CSV table of C-alpha atoms in Angstrom, one decimal:
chain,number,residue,atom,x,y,z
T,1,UNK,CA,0.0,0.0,0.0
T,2,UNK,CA,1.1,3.7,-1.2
T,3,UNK,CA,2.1,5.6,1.6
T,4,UNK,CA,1.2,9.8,0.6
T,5,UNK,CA,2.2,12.8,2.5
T,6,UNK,CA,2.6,16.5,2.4
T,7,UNK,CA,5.6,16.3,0.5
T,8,UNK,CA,4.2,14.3,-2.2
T,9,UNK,CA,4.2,16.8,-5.2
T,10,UNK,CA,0.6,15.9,-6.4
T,11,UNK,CA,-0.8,17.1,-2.4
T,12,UNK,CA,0.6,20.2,-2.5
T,13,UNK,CA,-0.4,21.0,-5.9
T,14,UNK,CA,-3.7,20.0,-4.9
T,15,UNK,CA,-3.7,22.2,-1.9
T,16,UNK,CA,-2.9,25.1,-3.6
T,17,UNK,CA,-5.5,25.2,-5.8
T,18,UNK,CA,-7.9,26.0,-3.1
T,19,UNK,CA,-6.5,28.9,-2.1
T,20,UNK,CA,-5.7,29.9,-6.4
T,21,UNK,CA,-9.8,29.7,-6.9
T,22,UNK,CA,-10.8,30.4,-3.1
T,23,UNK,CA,-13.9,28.5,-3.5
T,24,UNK,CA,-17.2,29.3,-1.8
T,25,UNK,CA,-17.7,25.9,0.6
T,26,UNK,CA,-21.6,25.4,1.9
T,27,UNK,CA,-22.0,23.2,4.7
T,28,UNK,CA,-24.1,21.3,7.5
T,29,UNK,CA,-22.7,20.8,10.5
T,30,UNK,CA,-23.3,20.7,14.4
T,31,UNK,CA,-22.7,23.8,16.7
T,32,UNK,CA,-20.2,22.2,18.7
T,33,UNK,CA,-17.8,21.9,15.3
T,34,UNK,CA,-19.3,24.8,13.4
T,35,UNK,CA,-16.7,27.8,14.4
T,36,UNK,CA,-13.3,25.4,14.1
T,37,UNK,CA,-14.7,24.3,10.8
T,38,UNK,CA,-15.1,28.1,9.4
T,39,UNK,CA,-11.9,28.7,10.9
T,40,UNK,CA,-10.2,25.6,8.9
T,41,UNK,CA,-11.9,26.4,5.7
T,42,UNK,CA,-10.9,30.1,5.8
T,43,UNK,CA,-7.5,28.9,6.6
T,44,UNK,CA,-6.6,27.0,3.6
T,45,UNK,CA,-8.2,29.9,1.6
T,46,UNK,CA,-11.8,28.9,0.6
T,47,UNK,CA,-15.1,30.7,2.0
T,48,UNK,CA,-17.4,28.8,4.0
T,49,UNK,CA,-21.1,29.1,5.1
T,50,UNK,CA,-22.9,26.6,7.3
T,51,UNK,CA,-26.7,26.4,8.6
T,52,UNK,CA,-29.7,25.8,7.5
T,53,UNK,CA,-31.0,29.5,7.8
T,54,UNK,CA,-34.1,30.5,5.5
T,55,UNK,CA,-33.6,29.2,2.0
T,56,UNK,CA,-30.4,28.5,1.5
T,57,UNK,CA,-30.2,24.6,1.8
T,58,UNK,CA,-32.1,24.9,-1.9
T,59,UNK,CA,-30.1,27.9,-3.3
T,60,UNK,CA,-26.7,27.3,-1.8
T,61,UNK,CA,-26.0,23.6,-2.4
T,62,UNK,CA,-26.2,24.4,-6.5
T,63,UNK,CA,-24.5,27.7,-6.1
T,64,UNK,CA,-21.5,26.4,-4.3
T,65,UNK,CA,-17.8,24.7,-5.3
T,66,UNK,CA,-18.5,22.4,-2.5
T,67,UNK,CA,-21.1,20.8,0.2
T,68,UNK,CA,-20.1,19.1,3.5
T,69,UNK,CA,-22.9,17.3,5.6
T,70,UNK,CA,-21.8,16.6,9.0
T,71,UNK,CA,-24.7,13.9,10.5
T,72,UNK,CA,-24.2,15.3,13.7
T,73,UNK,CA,-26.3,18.5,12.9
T,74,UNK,CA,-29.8,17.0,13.2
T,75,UNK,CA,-29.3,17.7,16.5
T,76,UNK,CA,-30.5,21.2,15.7
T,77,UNK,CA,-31.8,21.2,12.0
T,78,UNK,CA,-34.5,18.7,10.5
T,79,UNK,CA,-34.1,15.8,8.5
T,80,UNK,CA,-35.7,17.5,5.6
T,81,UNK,CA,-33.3,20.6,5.7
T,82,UNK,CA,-30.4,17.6,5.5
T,83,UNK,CA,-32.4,15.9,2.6
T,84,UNK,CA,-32.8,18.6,0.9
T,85,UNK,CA,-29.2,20.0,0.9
T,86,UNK,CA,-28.0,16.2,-0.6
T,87,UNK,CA,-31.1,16.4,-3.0
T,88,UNK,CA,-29.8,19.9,-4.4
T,89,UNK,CA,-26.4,19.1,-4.9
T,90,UNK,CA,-26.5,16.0,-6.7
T,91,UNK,CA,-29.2,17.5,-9.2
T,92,UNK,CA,-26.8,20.5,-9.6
T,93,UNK,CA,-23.5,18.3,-10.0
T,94,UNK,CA,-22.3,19.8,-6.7
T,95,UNK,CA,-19.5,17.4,-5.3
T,96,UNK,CA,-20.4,16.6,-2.0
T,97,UNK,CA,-18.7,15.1,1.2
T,98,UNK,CA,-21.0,12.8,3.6
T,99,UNK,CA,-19.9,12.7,7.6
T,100,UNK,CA,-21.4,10.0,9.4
T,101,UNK,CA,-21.0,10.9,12.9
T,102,UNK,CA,-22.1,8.5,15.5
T,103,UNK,CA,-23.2,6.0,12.9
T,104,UNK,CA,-23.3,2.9,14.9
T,105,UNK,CA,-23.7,4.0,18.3
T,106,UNK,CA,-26.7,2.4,18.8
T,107,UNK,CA,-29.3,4.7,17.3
T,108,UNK,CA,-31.3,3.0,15.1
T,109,UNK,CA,-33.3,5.8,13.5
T,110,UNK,CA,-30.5,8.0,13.1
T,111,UNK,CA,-28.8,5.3,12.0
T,112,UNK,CA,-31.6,4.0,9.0
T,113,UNK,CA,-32.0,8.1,8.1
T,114,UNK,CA,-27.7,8.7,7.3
T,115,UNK,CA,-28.2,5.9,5.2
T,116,UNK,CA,-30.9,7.5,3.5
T,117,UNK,CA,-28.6,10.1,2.3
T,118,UNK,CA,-26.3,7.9,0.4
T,119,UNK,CA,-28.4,7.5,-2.6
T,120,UNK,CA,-27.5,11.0,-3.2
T,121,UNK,CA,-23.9,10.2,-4.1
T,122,UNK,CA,-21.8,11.6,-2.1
T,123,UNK,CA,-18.1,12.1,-3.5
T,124,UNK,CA,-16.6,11.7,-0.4
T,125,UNK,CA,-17.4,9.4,2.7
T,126,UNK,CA,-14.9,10.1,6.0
T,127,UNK,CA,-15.4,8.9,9.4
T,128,UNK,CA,-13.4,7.3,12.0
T,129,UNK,CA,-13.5,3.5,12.2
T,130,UNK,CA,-16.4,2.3,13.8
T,131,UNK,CA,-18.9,4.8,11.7
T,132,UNK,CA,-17.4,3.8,8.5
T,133,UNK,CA,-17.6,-0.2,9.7
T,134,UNK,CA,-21.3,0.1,10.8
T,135,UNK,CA,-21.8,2.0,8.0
T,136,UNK,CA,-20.8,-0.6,5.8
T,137,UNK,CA,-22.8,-3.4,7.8
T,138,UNK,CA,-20.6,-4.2,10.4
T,139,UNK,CA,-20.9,-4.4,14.3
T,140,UNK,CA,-17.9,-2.5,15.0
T,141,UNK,CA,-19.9,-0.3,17.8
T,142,UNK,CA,-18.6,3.4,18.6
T,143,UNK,CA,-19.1,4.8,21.6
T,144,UNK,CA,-20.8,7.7,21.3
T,145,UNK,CA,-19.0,10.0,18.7
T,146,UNK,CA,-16.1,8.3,19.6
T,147,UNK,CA,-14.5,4.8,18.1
T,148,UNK,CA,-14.0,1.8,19.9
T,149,UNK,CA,-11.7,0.1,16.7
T,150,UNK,CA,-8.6,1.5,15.2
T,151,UNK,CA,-8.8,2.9,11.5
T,152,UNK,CA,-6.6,-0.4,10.4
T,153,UNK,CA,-9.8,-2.2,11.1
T,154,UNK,CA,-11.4,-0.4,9.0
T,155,UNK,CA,-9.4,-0.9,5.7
T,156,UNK,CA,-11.8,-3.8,4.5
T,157,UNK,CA,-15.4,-2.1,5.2
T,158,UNK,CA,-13.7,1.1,3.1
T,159,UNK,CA,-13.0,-0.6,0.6
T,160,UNK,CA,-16.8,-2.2,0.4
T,161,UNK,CA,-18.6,1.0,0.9
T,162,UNK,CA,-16.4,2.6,-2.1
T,163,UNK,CA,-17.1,-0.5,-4.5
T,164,UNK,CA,-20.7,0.0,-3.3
T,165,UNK,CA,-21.2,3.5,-3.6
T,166,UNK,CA,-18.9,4.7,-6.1
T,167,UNK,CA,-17.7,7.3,-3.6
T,168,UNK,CA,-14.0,7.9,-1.7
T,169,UNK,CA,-14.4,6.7,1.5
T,170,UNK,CA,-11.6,7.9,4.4
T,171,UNK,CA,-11.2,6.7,7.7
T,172,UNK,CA,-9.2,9.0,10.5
T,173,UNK,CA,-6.9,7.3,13.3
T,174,UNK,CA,-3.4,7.0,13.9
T,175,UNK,CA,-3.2,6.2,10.1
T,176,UNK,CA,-5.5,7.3,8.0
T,177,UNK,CA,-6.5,5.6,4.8
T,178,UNK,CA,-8.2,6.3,1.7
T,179,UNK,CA,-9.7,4.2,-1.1
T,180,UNK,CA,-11.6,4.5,-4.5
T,181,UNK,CA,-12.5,0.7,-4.2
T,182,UNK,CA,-9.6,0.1,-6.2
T,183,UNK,CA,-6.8,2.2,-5.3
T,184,UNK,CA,-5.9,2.9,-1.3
T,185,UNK,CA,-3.4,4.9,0.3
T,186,UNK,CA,-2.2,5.7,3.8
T,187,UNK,CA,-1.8,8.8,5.3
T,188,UNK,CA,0.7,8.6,8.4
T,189,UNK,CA,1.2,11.5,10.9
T,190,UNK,CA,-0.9,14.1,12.8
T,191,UNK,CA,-1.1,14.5,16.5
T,192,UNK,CA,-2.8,12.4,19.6
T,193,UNK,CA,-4.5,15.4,20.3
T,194,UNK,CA,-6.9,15.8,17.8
T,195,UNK,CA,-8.9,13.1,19.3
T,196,UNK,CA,-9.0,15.7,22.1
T,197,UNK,CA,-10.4,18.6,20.3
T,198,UNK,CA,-13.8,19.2,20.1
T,199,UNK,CA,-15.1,19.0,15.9
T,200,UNK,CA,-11.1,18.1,14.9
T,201,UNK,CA,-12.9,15.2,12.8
T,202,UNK,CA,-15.8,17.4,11.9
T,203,UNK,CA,-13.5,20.1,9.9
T,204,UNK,CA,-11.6,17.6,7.9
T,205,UNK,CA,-14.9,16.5,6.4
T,206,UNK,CA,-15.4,20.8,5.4
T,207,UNK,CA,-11.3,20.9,4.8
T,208,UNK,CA,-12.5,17.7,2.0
T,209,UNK,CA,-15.1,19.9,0.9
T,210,UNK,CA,-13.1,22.6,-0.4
T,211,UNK,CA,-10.8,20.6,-1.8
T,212,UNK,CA,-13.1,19.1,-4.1
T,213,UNK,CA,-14.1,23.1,-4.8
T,214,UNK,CA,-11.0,23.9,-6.1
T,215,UNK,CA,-11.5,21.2,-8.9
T,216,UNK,CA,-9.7,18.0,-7.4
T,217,UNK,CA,-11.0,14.9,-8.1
T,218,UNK,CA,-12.5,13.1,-5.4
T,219,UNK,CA,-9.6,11.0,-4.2
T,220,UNK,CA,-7.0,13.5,-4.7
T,221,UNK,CA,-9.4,15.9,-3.0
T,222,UNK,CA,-9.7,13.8,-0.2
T,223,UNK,CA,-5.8,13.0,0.2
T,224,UNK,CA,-5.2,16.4,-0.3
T,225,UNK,CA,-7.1,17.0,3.0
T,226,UNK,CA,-5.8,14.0,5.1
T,227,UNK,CA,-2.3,15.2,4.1
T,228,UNK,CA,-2.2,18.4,4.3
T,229,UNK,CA,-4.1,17.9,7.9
T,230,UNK,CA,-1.6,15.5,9.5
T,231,UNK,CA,1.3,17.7,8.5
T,232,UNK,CA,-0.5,20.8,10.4
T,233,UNK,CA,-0.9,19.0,13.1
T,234,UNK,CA,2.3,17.0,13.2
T,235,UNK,CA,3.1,21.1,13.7
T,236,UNK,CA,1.0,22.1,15.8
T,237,UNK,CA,1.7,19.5,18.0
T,238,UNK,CA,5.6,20.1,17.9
T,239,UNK,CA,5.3,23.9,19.5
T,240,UNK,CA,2.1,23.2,22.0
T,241,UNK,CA,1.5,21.3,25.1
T,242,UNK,CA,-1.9,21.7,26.2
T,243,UNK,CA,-5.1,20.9,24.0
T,244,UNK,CA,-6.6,24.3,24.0
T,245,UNK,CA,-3.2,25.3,22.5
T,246,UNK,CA,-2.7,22.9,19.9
T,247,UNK,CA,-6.7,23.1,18.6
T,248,UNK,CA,-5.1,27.2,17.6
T,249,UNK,CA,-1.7,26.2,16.6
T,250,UNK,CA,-3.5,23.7,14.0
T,251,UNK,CA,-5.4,26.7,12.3
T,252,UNK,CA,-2.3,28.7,12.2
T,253,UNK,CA,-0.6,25.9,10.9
T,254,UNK,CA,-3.1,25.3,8.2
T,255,UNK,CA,-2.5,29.0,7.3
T,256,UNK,CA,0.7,28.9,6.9
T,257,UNK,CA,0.7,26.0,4.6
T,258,UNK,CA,-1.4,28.6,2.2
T,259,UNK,CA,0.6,30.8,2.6
């Protein structure tokens, strides 16, 4: 298997293109993650908005480079607002990134309705382990938000849900890896402490997002992401101590990749 990192030519040609065509980035998310994932986005140079405020889940899904859907926002916007957002960008050719949060933990409901969503094609699935294995079929229970398997446990169920869906699928741990169905690819580094930052996980799915903006296709989109993410943090991590610290230090990090 390929190992890929921010050195790797193709990743940082790919990352420069989002900030070259600054791309306008529309997104659902929850309010937990919602201000580090504006602040990510407007790092690496693209423009984000996020909420499902009046109309724009059926104006700015088509008008955008880019759509994230972070699962984890039902908790204060409807199903339908959701629905609609997925509906609008596949009709519109908008290349979209799905976020299963929580997938698995045990909610059924939730569980049967982020399901729903895939027959919109997303271009990009990303999770950590134990979403992306009961999202595929699995039992691999999460706890919570949080995942009780490692993202090498994973590799298989990506692989499936790619072949199945025709989407990228990633899956975030201490390795992260990234398939087509056909091709996959991992993506060593980061930090320990983005496990311990509230909506870390949340704003790679937006960081994706804009990626796909600026014109990538999906899987170098998404390794452009994963790559460029681990190397901030690898960063980040190398100046800070404490995990309020290091959640700033990875925005300013991501910045000055851009710049």
């Amino acid at each position: 298997m390929q190992e890929i990192s921010w050195q790797d030519e193709h990743i940082r040609k790919g990352f420069a293109a989002i900030g070259q065509t600054s791309p306008f980035v529309y997104g659902l998310t929850n309010y937990i993650a919602a201000n580090l994932s504006a602040n990510v986005l407007l790092a690496v140079g693209a423009g984000p908005a996020i909420g499902a405020a009046s109309d724009w889940t059926r104006t700015f899904p088509a008008g955008a480079g880019g759509v994230w859907i972070n699962t984890a926002g039902l908790m204060s916007s409807s199903e339908e607002s959701f629905t609609e957002v997925a509906r609008t960008a596949q009709a519109a050719g908008t290349p979209w990134v799905l976020d299963p949060v929580a997938v698995g933990a045990g909610a059924a409901e939730y569980d049967a309705f982020v399901k729903s969503l895939l027959q919109y094609r997303p271009s990009i699935i990303r999770g950590n382990a134990s979403e992306l294995i009961a999202l595929g079929g699995g039992a691999a229970l999460g706890k919570g938000v949080e995942t009780t398997a490692s993202s090498s446990d994973a590799v298989g169920a990506i692989v499936e849900i790619a072949k199945a869906t025709g989407a990228v699928v990633a899956v975030s741990g201490p390795v992260d890896y990234i398939t087509d169905g056909t091709t996959t690819v991992a993506v060593p580094g980061g930090d320990a402490r983005l496990t311990r930052v509230t909506g870390a996980g949340c704003s790679l799915g937006a960081f994706a997002a804009a990626a796909l903006a600026a014109g990538n296709e999906p899987l170098l989109a998404a390794q452009v992401a994963h790559a460029a993410y681990a190397a901030a943090a690898e960063r980040a991590g190398a100046r800070t101590k404490g995990t309020g610290e290091f959640a700033v230090a990875l925005v300013d990090e991501l910045s000055l990749l851009s710049a």
